[in-house]
XYZ file of N, CA and C in Angstrom:
633
model
N 100.150 102.567 121.114
C 99.141 103.596 120.881
C 98.059 103.499 121.951
N 97.701 104.649 122.494
C 96.593 104.749 123.445
C 95.617 105.772 122.880
N 94.323 105.448 122.904
C 93.333 106.385 122.364
C 92.145 106.459 123.309
N 91.846 107.678 123.732
C 90.754 107.918 124.683
C 89.749 108.861 124.048
N 88.495 108.438 123.981
C 87.446 109.258 123.381
C 86.833 110.125 124.477
N 87.323 111.357 124.560
C 86.964 112.225 125.677
C 85.469 112.541 125.736
N 84.859 112.779 124.561
C 83.454 113.190 124.575
C 82.520 112.073 125.036
N 83.028 110.842 125.062
C 82.216 109.725 125.546
C 82.809 109.116 126.819
N 83.914 109.709 127.273
C 84.550 109.207 128.473
C 84.944 107.753 128.369
N 85.417 107.361 127.200
C 85.681 105.941 126.950
C 87.088 105.705 126.425
N 87.744 104.705 126.997
C 89.043 104.273 126.502
C 88.781 103.317 125.336
N 89.219 103.693 124.121
C 88.915 102.898 122.931
C 90.040 101.917 122.625
N 91.278 102.391 122.654
C 92.438 101.529 122.428
C 93.371 101.637 123.627
N 93.844 100.510 124.100
C 94.603 100.467 125.350
C 96.047 100.056 125.093
N 96.878 101.044 124.769
C 98.316 100.851 124.555
C 98.616 99.672 123.631
N 98.182 99.822 122.396
C 98.424 98.816 121.366
C 99.786 99.056 120.718
N 100.523 97.993 120.522
C 101.812 98.071 119.812
C 101.845 96.944 118.790
N 102.025 97.317 117.529
C 102.033 96.291 116.484
C 102.823 96.797 115.286
N 103.581 95.900 114.678
C 104.355 96.252 113.493
C 103.861 95.486 112.278
N 103.619 96.197 111.191
C 103.130 95.579 109.958
C 104.287 95.384 108.984
N 104.325 94.228 108.355
C 105.379 93.922 107.398
C 104.986 94.383 105.996
N 105.952 94.872 105.261
C 105.727 95.305 103.885
C 105.290 94.112 103.033
N 104.268 94.339 102.227
C 103.830 93.319 101.286
C 102.989 92.211 101.879
N 102.537 92.374 103.119
C 101.708 91.362 103.766
C 100.264 91.846 103.875
N 99.358 90.891 104.030
C 97.934 91.196 104.108
C 97.417 90.834 105.496
N 96.750 91.785 106.149
C 96.268 91.612 107.515
C 94.759 91.806 107.593
N 94.120 91.030 108.447
C 92.700 91.216 108.737
C 92.553 91.543 110.215
N 91.739 92.559 110.525
C 91.459 92.920 111.908
C 90.071 92.400 112.254
N 90.007 91.521 113.229
C 88.760 90.923 113.683
C 88.466 91.346 115.108
N 87.177 91.413 115.436
C 86.806 91.730 116.812
C 85.345 92.090 116.887
N 84.739 91.978 118.054
C 83.330 92.321 118.214
C 83.096 93.818 118.044
N 81.852 94.191 117.867
C 81.493 95.603 117.747
C 81.952 96.355 118.988
N 82.603 97.510 118.769
C 83.077 98.310 119.888
C 84.451 97.925 120.396
N 85.110 97.005 119.707
C 86.440 96.557 120.167
C 87.554 97.519 119.772
N 87.253 98.489 118.885
C 88.252 99.488 118.502
C 88.815 99.312 117.102
N 88.191 98.448 116.302
C 88.724 98.145 114.962
C 88.782 99.379 114.066
N 87.663 100.085 113.935
C 87.623 101.249 113.041
C 88.523 102.368 113.550
N 88.579 102.549 114.859
C 89.484 103.552 115.445
C 90.929 103.220 115.106
N 91.291 101.947 115.231
C 92.642 101.493 114.906
C 92.978 101.826 113.464
N 92.046 101.543 112.549
C 92.275 101.823 111.136
C 92.392 103.326 110.883
N 91.558 104.106 111.562
C 91.597 105.567 111.403
C 92.922 106.146 111.886
N 93.475 105.563 112.937
C 94.782 106.011 113.431
C 95.876 105.670 112.424
N 95.811 104.473 111.842
C 96.799 104.086 110.835
C 96.745 105.016 109.627
N 95.547 105.495 109.313
C 95.362 106.387 108.166
C 95.704 107.835 108.483
N 95.913 108.133 109.760
C 96.194 109.514 110.140
C 94.954 110.372 110.216
N 93.778 109.744 110.241
C 92.527 110.491 110.334
C 92.220 110.888 111.773
N 92.784 110.158 112.722
C 92.682 110.479 114.141
C 94.085 110.515 114.720
N 94.223 111.206 115.846
C 95.517 111.265 116.529
C 95.449 110.464 117.817
N 96.474 109.674 118.117
C 96.458 108.915 119.372
C 96.562 109.851 120.573
N 95.922 109.484 121.666
C 96.034 110.250 122.900
C 97.462 110.185 123.425
N 98.067 109.019 123.236
C 99.456 108.830 123.649
C 100.109 107.844 122.686
N 101.396 108.036 122.392
C 102.094 107.162 121.460
C 102.095 107.748 120.058
N 102.527 106.972 119.092
C 102.621 107.468 117.725
C 102.432 106.372 116.709
N 102.135 106.787 115.477
C 102.021 105.882 114.339
C 103.239 106.137 113.458
N 104.023 105.103 113.208
C 105.281 105.267 112.483
C 105.251 104.543 111.139
N 105.740 105.238 110.127
C 105.876 104.651 108.801
C 107.316 104.855 108.343
N 107.977 103.761 108.032
C 109.393 103.789 107.667
C 110.212 104.515 108.730
N 109.862 104.249 109.994
C 110.628 104.774 111.114
C 110.336 106.209 111.508
N 109.388 106.858 110.812
C 109.093 108.267 111.097
C 107.633 108.415 111.531
N 107.420 109.173 112.596
C 106.062 109.447 113.060
C 105.299 110.172 111.956
N 104.145 109.637 111.559
C 103.415 110.215 110.420
C 102.961 111.641 110.697
N 102.802 112.002 111.968
C 102.408 113.371 112.299
C 103.558 114.343 112.024
N 104.780 113.852 112.093
C 105.941 114.694 111.821
C 106.358 114.596 110.359
N 105.962 113.511 109.712
C 106.331 113.289 108.310
C 105.509 114.189 107.386
N 104.317 114.569 107.844
C 103.404 115.357 107.011
C 102.282 114.455 106.527
N 101.114 114.611 107.139
C 100.004 113.703 106.866
C 99.573 113.724 105.411
N 99.557 114.911 104.811
C 99.089 115.016 103.430
C 99.958 114.169 102.512
N 101.263 114.337 102.624
C 102.176 113.569 101.772
C 102.153 112.086 102.107
N 101.999 111.769 103.390
C 101.927 110.373 103.818
C 100.758 109.672 103.130
N 99.582 110.313 103.160
C 98.400 109.688 102.547
C 98.457 109.763 101.030
N 98.901 110.882 100.514
C 98.908 111.087 99.064
C 99.863 110.133 98.356
N 101.032 109.930 98.935
C 102.072 109.167 98.249
C 102.097 107.681 98.610
N 101.476 107.323 99.722
C 101.681 105.964 100.210
C 100.427 105.108 100.363
N 99.249 105.718 100.426
C 98.117 104.907 100.836
C 96.838 105.204 100.077
N 95.985 104.168 100.047
C 94.617 104.308 99.544
C 93.677 103.806 100.626
N 92.565 104.507 100.778
C 91.581 104.171 101.802
C 90.303 103.662 101.160
N 89.734 102.620 101.756
C 88.446 102.102 101.301
C 87.563 101.976 102.535
N 86.621 102.909 102.666
C 85.719 102.868 103.803
C 84.313 102.483 103.360
N 83.427 102.267 104.327
C 82.093 101.767 104.013
C 81.271 102.771 103.220
N 81.497 104.059 103.441
C 80.862 105.058 102.579
C 81.792 105.248 101.384
N 81.269 105.024 100.199
C 82.111 104.849 99.012
C 82.803 106.123 98.550
N 82.229 107.290 98.877
C 82.833 108.581 98.510
C 83.063 108.715 97.006
N 82.119 108.222 96.206
C 82.200 108.418 94.764
C 81.621 109.780 94.411
N 82.239 110.447 93.451
C 81.738 111.755 93.023
C 80.552 111.545 92.089
N 79.383 112.076 92.432
C 78.151 111.782 91.687
C 78.122 112.279 90.250
N 78.935 113.287 89.929
C 78.912 113.848 88.577
C 79.992 113.256 87.677
N 80.684 112.238 88.173
C 81.699 111.551 87.373
C 81.305 110.097 87.189
N 81.620 109.544 86.012
C 81.294 108.142 85.780
C 82.296 107.220 86.492
N 82.082 105.925 86.348
C 82.911 104.939 87.039
C 84.391 105.122 86.721
N 84.722 105.179 85.448
C 86.122 105.289 85.043
C 86.743 106.590 85.563
N 86.011 107.678 85.480
C 86.528 108.971 85.945
C 86.758 108.960 87.446
N 85.871 108.313 88.200
C 86.052 108.200 89.647
C 87.307 107.410 89.988
N 87.559 106.374 89.208
C 88.706 105.501 89.488
C 90.039 106.208 89.248
N 90.134 106.962 88.163
C 91.426 107.568 87.811
C 91.628 108.966 88.404
N 90.590 109.542 89.010
C 90.715 110.905 89.528
C 91.871 111.080 90.513
N 92.017 110.230 91.551
C 93.135 110.433 92.487
C 94.498 110.371 91.809
N 94.617 109.538 90.778
C 95.878 109.425 90.045
C 96.157 110.721 89.295
N 95.128 111.245 88.644
C 95.286 112.489 87.890
C 95.603 113.668 88.800
N 94.999 113.677 89.987
C 95.259 114.772 90.931
C 96.712 114.779 91.391
N 97.361 113.625 91.303
C 98.788 113.542 91.644
C 99.670 113.922 90.463
N 99.032 114.258 89.332
C 99.793 114.637 88.152
C 100.433 113.460 87.450
N 99.868 112.260 87.673
C 100.398 111.041 87.076
C 99.456 110.544 85.989
N 100.021 109.988 84.920
C 99.210 109.435 83.853
C 98.712 108.048 84.262
N 97.399 107.817 84.216
C 96.865 106.507 84.626
C 97.375 105.381 83.735
N 97.597 104.225 84.337
C 97.967 103.026 83.603
C 96.666 102.411 83.080
N 96.287 102.770 81.868
C 94.979 102.390 81.336
C 94.783 100.875 81.276
N 95.818 100.153 80.893
C 95.710 98.696 80.802
C 95.475 98.091 82.178
N 96.179 98.605 83.177
C 96.023 98.130 84.544
C 94.613 98.398 85.047
N 94.101 99.600 84.753
C 92.741 99.964 85.172
C 91.714 99.070 84.484
N 91.906 98.814 83.195
C 90.982 97.943 82.455
C 90.982 96.536 83.047
N 92.151 96.045 83.441
C 92.241 94.720 84.056
C 91.482 94.670 85.379
N 91.595 95.737 86.147
C 90.884 95.810 87.427
C 89.376 95.829 87.184
N 88.942 96.629 86.206
C 87.515 96.691 85.873
C 86.988 95.314 85.498
N 87.769 94.594 84.714
C 87.354 93.259 84.285
C 87.286 92.300 85.470
N 88.296 92.319 86.313
C 88.346 91.430 87.464
C 87.196 91.679 88.437
N 86.770 92.937 88.535
C 85.702 93.295 89.463
C 84.321 93.280 88.799
N 84.265 92.847 87.542
C 82.985 92.776 86.852
C 82.359 94.131 86.583
N 83.208 95.129 86.309
C 82.724 96.502 86.117
C 82.905 97.017 84.689
N 83.402 96.192 83.804
C 83.694 96.647 82.448
C 82.465 97.269 81.780
N 81.330 96.616 81.919
C 80.100 97.125 81.283
C 79.567 98.370 81.986
N 80.067 98.653 83.180
C 79.615 99.830 83.943
C 80.629 100.967 83.873
N 81.596 100.839 83.005
C 82.701 101.789 82.930
C 82.229 103.241 82.809
N 81.192 103.462 82.037
C 80.725 104.841 81.812
C 79.418 105.141 82.558
N 79.032 104.263 83.471
C 77.829 104.489 84.266
C 78.104 105.511 85.370
N 77.059 106.199 85.801
C 77.166 107.151 86.896
C 76.905 106.427 88.212
N 77.449 106.916 89.326
C 77.245 106.250 90.617
C 75.782 105.994 90.952
N 74.902 106.924 90.574
C 73.472 106.767 90.880
C 72.843 105.587 90.145
N 73.529 105.085 89.121
C 73.020 103.952 88.346
C 73.548 102.613 88.857
N 74.324 102.651 89.919
C 74.955 101.448 90.448
C 74.297 100.983 91.746
N 74.346 99.687 91.981
C 73.900 99.142 93.262
C 74.969 99.416 94.312
N 74.621 99.149 95.574
C 75.594 99.352 96.640
C 76.829 98.496 96.450
N 76.625 97.249 96.041
C 77.756 96.357 95.813
C 78.650 96.826 94.682
N 78.045 97.351 93.624
C 78.821 97.862 92.495
C 79.608 99.105 92.902
N 79.001 99.975 93.699
C 79.718 101.158 94.177
C 80.901 100.755 95.057
N 80.712 99.698 95.855
C 81.816 99.210 96.686
C 82.974 98.732 95.818
N 82.639 98.061 94.719
C 83.680 97.562 93.821
C 84.412 98.716 93.129
N 83.682 99.788 92.811
C 84.319 100.962 92.203
C 85.307 101.585 93.204
N 84.900 101.658 94.463
C 85.788 102.206 95.497
C 87.054 101.362 95.621
N 86.900 100.050 95.523
C 88.059 99.161 95.564
C 88.943 99.345 94.334
N 88.302 99.467 93.180
C 89.056 99.674 91.936
C 89.868 100.960 92.013
N 89.275 102.000 92.560
C 89.967 103.283 92.704
C 91.194 103.143 93.599
N 91.046 102.382 94.689
C 92.167 102.179 95.605
C 93.286 101.386 94.947
N 92.930 100.335 94.227
C 93.935 99.483 93.590
C 94.635 100.180 92.433
N 93.889 100.991 91.685
C 94.428 101.624 90.480
C 95.586 102.566 90.776
N 95.605 103.122 91.976
C 96.662 104.065 92.346
C 97.973 103.363 92.699
N 97.945 102.037 92.796
C 99.125 101.232 93.138
C 99.815 101.755 94.399
N 99.055 101.914 95.495
C 99.645 102.456 96.719
C 100.510 101.436 97.447
N 101.349 101.923 98.349
C 102.153 101.025 99.173
C 101.295 100.371 100.249
N 100.250 101.091 100.684
C 99.379 100.612 101.762
C 97.920 100.758 101.337
N 97.131 99.724 101.577
C 95.686 99.791 101.386
C 95.028 99.540 102.734
N 94.216 100.489 103.189
C 93.461 100.344 104.424
C 91.996 100.244 104.061
N 91.331 99.180 104.510
C 89.953 98.936 104.080
C 89.062 98.548 105.258
N 87.931 99.236 105.367
C 86.952 98.949 106.407
C 85.814 98.147 105.786
N 85.745 96.867 106.081
C 84.724 95.968 105.533
C 84.633 96.091 104.003
N 85.723 95.827 103.287
C 85.720 96.025 101.830
C 84.767 95.116 101.064
N 84.299 94.047 101.694
C 83.370 93.142 101.005
C 82.013 93.116 101.695
N 81.744 94.128 102.518
C 80.514 94.146 103.313
C 79.230 94.133 102.509
N 79.258 94.676 101.286
C 78.045 94.745 100.465
C 78.072 93.767 99.298
N 78.958 92.790 99.379
C 79.112 91.842 98.278
C 78.667 90.445 98.707
N 78.205 89.661 97.729
C 77.848 88.285 98.056
C 79.113 87.465 98.271
N 78.947 86.246 98.772
C 80.082 85.416 99.169
C 81.045 85.146 98.020
N 80.502 84.801 96.862
C 81.345 84.477 95.711
C 82.141 85.690 95.244
N 81.456 86.851 95.126
C 82.126 88.076 94.692
C 83.150 88.532 95.728
N 82.828 88.333 97.007
C 83.747 88.710 98.084
C 85.074 87.982 97.936
N 85.005 86.697 97.655
C 86.225 85.919 97.504
C 87.012 86.359 96.270
N 86.300 86.706 95.185
C 86.974 87.193 93.979
C 87.693 88.515 94.265
N 86.997 89.403 94.976
C 87.561 90.714 95.292
C 88.781 90.571 96.197
N 88.664 89.749 97.238
C 89.795 89.546 98.150
C 90.948 88.867 97.430
N 90.611 87.984 96.490
C 91.657 87.345 95.702
C 92.424 88.368 94.888
N 91.702 89.342 94.308
C 92.341 90.398 93.528
C 93.235 91.260 94.409
N 92.750 91.623 95.589
C 93.547 92.429 96.510
C 94.811 91.680 96.918
N 94.664 90.385 97.149
C 95.809 89.571 97.559
C 96.852 89.482 96.451
N 96.391 89.282 95.215
C 97.311 89.216 94.076
C 98.029 90.555 93.902
N 97.265 91.646 94.017
C 97.848 92.987 93.901
C 98.899 93.200 94.982
N 98.587 92.766 96.200
C 99.524 92.906 97.316
C 100.821 92.162 97.033
N 100.691 90.949 96.514
C 101.868 90.129 96.247
C 102.695 90.676 95.087
N 102.012 91.108 94.026
C 102.726 91.565 92.838
C 103.360 92.940 93.017
N 102.691 93.810 93.749
C 103.177 95.186 93.905
C 103.829 95.432 95.263
N 103.900 94.390 96.095
C 104.520 94.550 97.406
C 103.733 95.467 98.323
N 102.397 95.439 98.210
C 101.544 96.322 99.011
C 101.225 95.702 100.367
N 101.130 96.562 101.368
C 100.658 96.144 102.684
C 99.166 96.426 102.753
N 98.378 95.422 103.080
C 96.922 95.552 103.149
C 96.465 95.295 104.583
N 95.684 96.233 105.118
C 95.089 96.069 106.445
C 93.593 96.289 106.286
N 92.806 95.277 106.611
C 91.362 95.397 106.429
C 90.601 94.934 107.664
N 89.468 95.580 107.882
C 88.540 95.161 108.927
C 87.507 94.231 108.308
N 87.202 93.164 109.005
C 86.135 92.280 108.544
C 85.515 91.582 109.747
N 84.236 91.204 109.600
C 83.561 90.402 110.622
C 83.490 88.948 110.188
N 83.984 88.675 108.984
C 83.859 87.357 108.384
C 85.143 86.553 108.604
N 85.047 85.519 109.400
C 86.214 84.693 109.720
C 86.810 84.057 108.467
N 85.949 83.625 107.546
C 86.425 82.979 106.321
C 87.208 83.960 105.459
N 86.682 85.181 105.352
C 87.380 86.222 104.598
C 88.711 86.557 105.272
N 88.697 86.622 106.598
C 89.912 86.952 107.346
C 91.009 85.922 107.099
N 90.621 84.662 106.975
C 91.609 83.608 106.757
C 92.359 83.797 105.441
N 91.732 84.459 104.463
C 92.382 84.709 103.189
C 93.550 85.682 103.339
N 93.504 86.489 104.397
C 94.539 87.507 104.588
C 95.874 86.893 104.986
N 95.811 85.785 105.692
C 97.060 85.160 106.119
C 97.484 85.569 107.513
N 97.310 86.846 107.847
C 97.646 87.332 109.178
C 96.404 87.974 109.789
N 96.070 87.559 110.999
C 94.850 88.034 111.645
C 95.198 88.714 112.965
N 94.660 89.922 113.148
C 94.810 90.660 114.403
C 93.443 90.661 115.081
N 93.387 90.124 116.281
C 92.114 90.058 117.005
C 92.106 91.111 118.108
N 91.080 91.967 118.059
C 90.924 93.016 119.063
C 89.774 92.684 120.000
N 89.974 92.997 121.255
C 88.907 92.837 122.251
C 89.106 93.873 123.343
N 88.064 94.690 123.576
C 88.132 95.750 124.590
C 89.338 96.660 124.404
N 89.654 96.972 123.129
C 90.723 97.907 122.847
C 92.122 97.351 122.945
N 92.244 96.035 123.077
C 93.557 95.405 123.185
C 93.698 94.288 122.153
N 94.927 94.055 121.732
C 95.184 92.941 120.835
C 95.240 91.658 121.668
N 94.357 90.716 121.337
C 94.336 89.460 122.088
C 94.842 88.306 121.234
N 95.324 88.636 120.038
C 95.889 87.623 119.159
C 96.253 88.266 117.842
N 97.366 87.873 117.260
C 97.759 88.477 115.993
C 98.924 87.774 115.365
N 98.956 87.862 114.033
C 100.080 87.328 113.298
C 99.947 85.881 112.907
N 98.724 85.284 113.144
C 98.588 83.880 112.777
C 98.669 83.707 111.273
């Protein structure tokens, strides 16, 4: 994959080639401006590479149909939580599942709420939550859909150290039990080590990966 940001005259990613294994957890590390968020956006189909392609199950996602690719296979967790202000915590979590015409697994959702310390906030509105609590709701929403792929940009950025480890532990267990592929951006080396596989970016190139 090659990605050039024309409006800034900047080469962001420099012919990156990497294959992700099903059911594995990856952390993307690198200094600010190394291309981490761009890389994640390309994997999600939110941006198009200047050259090359993003392939899922052997098919270029641009040819597979982006809507179906994201709808059926992936959940996104970005730094802006994207919670709907007029829906409570539980409604925000199950909304994507309902939009797919699927009945939510209530027991699974309740377990996620408990693991993330959100049970007492189940019927709270987003405006009543702290930033860290909203981040946990966004994570709960991603996990509840049981996607094949979870892409997360700093999923523990607004959480304290202890809660961060609990949250990453939950994501890891979910990945192992459901065979999910997890790719997350983090600046925290300790958090990255929990992933098992680390991709290091520098100046738009992979300078280490798969450890």
